[in-house]
Every structure is written in structure tokens, then in C-alpha cells.
C-alpha positions as a Markdown table, in Angstrom:
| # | Residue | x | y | z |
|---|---|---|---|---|
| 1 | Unk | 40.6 | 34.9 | 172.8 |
| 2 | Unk | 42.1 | 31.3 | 172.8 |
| 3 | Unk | 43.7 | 29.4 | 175.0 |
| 4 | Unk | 47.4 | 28.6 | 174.2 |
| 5 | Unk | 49.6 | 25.6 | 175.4 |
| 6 | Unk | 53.2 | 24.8 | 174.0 |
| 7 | Unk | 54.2 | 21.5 | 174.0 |
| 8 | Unk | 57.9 | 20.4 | 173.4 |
| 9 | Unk | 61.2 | 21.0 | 173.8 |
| 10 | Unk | 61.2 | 24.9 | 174.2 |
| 11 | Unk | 58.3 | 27.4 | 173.6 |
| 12 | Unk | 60.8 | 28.7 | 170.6 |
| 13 | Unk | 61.7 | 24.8 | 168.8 |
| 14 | Unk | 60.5 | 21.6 | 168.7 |
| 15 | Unk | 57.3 | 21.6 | 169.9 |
| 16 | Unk | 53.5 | 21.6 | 169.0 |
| 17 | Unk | 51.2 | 24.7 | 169.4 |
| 18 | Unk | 47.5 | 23.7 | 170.8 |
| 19 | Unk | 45.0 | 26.8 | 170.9 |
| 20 | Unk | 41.4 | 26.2 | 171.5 |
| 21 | Unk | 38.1 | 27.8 | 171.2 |
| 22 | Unk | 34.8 | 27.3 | 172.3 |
| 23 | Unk | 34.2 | 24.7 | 169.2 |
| 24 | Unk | 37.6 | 24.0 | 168.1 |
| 25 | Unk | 41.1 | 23.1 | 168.5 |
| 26 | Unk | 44.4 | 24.6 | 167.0 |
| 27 | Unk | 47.1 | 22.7 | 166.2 |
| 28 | Unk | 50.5 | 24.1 | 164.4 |
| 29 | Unk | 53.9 | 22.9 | 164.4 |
| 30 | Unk | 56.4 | 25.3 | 165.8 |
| 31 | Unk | 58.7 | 25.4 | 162.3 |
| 32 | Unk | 55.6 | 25.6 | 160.4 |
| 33 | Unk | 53.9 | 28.2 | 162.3 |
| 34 | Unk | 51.7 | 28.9 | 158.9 |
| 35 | Unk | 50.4 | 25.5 | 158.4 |
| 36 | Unk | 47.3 | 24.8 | 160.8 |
| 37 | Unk | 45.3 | 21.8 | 161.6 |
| 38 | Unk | 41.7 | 22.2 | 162.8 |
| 39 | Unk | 40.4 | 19.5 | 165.0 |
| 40 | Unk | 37.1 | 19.4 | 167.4 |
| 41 | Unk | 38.1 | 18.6 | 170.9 |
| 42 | Unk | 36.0 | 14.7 | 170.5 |
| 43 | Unk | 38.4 | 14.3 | 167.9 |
| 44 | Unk | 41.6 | 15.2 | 169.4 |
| 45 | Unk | 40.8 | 13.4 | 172.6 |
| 46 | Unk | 40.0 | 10.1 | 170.0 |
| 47 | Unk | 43.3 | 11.0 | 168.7 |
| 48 | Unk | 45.0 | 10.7 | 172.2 |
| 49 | Unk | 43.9 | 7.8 | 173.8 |
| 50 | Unk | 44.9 | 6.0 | 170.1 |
| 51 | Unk | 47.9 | 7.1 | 170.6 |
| 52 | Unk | 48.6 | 6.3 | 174.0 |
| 53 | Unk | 47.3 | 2.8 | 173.2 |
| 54 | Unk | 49.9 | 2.1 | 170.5 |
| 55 | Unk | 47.5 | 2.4 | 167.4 |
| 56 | Unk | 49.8 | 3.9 | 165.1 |
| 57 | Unk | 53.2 | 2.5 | 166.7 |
| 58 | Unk | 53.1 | 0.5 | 163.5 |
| 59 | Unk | 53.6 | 4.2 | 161.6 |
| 60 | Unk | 57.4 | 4.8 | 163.0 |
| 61 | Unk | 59.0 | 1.4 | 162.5 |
């Protein structure tokens, strides 16, 4: 069984779905609960610490 953690607003709105296994991680967007991303935790953690250091701040301007 996996893991689940909410992130967001509410657990109903707004948020982002994480659920991992063993070998993989989750993601979904709460309004799109059918569209699913598949990720390996090395790569989400990548993902993270880019974000964190501004690498795609560029992207909302």
C-alpha cells in the first residue's frame, strides 16, 4: 500500500497528491485527480532543491 501526503490548501482543493512506493513516486493534482505523474524519488528530490534554489523562477514572470 502507498504512502499518501496532501499538500495545499485543503485535502478537498488546491493541493498536490504525493503517494510513494518502494521505487516510485505519485504525483496528481487534486482537480485532475485522473492525470498522474510518475517520478523516482532521486528525481523528485532533484526537482526540489531546483526549485527551492530559484531555477525555474524565470517560468512565472
Amino acid at each position: 500500500m502507498a504512502q499518501v501526503l496532501v499538500l495545499g490548501e485543503d485535502a478537498e482543493h488546491n493541493c498536490v497528491e504525493l503517494a510513494r512506493t518502494p521505487d516510485t513516486v505519485l504525483l496528481r493534482e487534486s482537480d485532475e485527480p485522473q492525470t498522474v505523474i510518475a517520478t523516482t524519488p532521486a528525481a523528485l528530490r532533484a526537482m526540489t532543491r531546483a526549485v527551492k534554489a530559484g531555477r525555474f523562477d524565470q517560468l512565472s514572470r
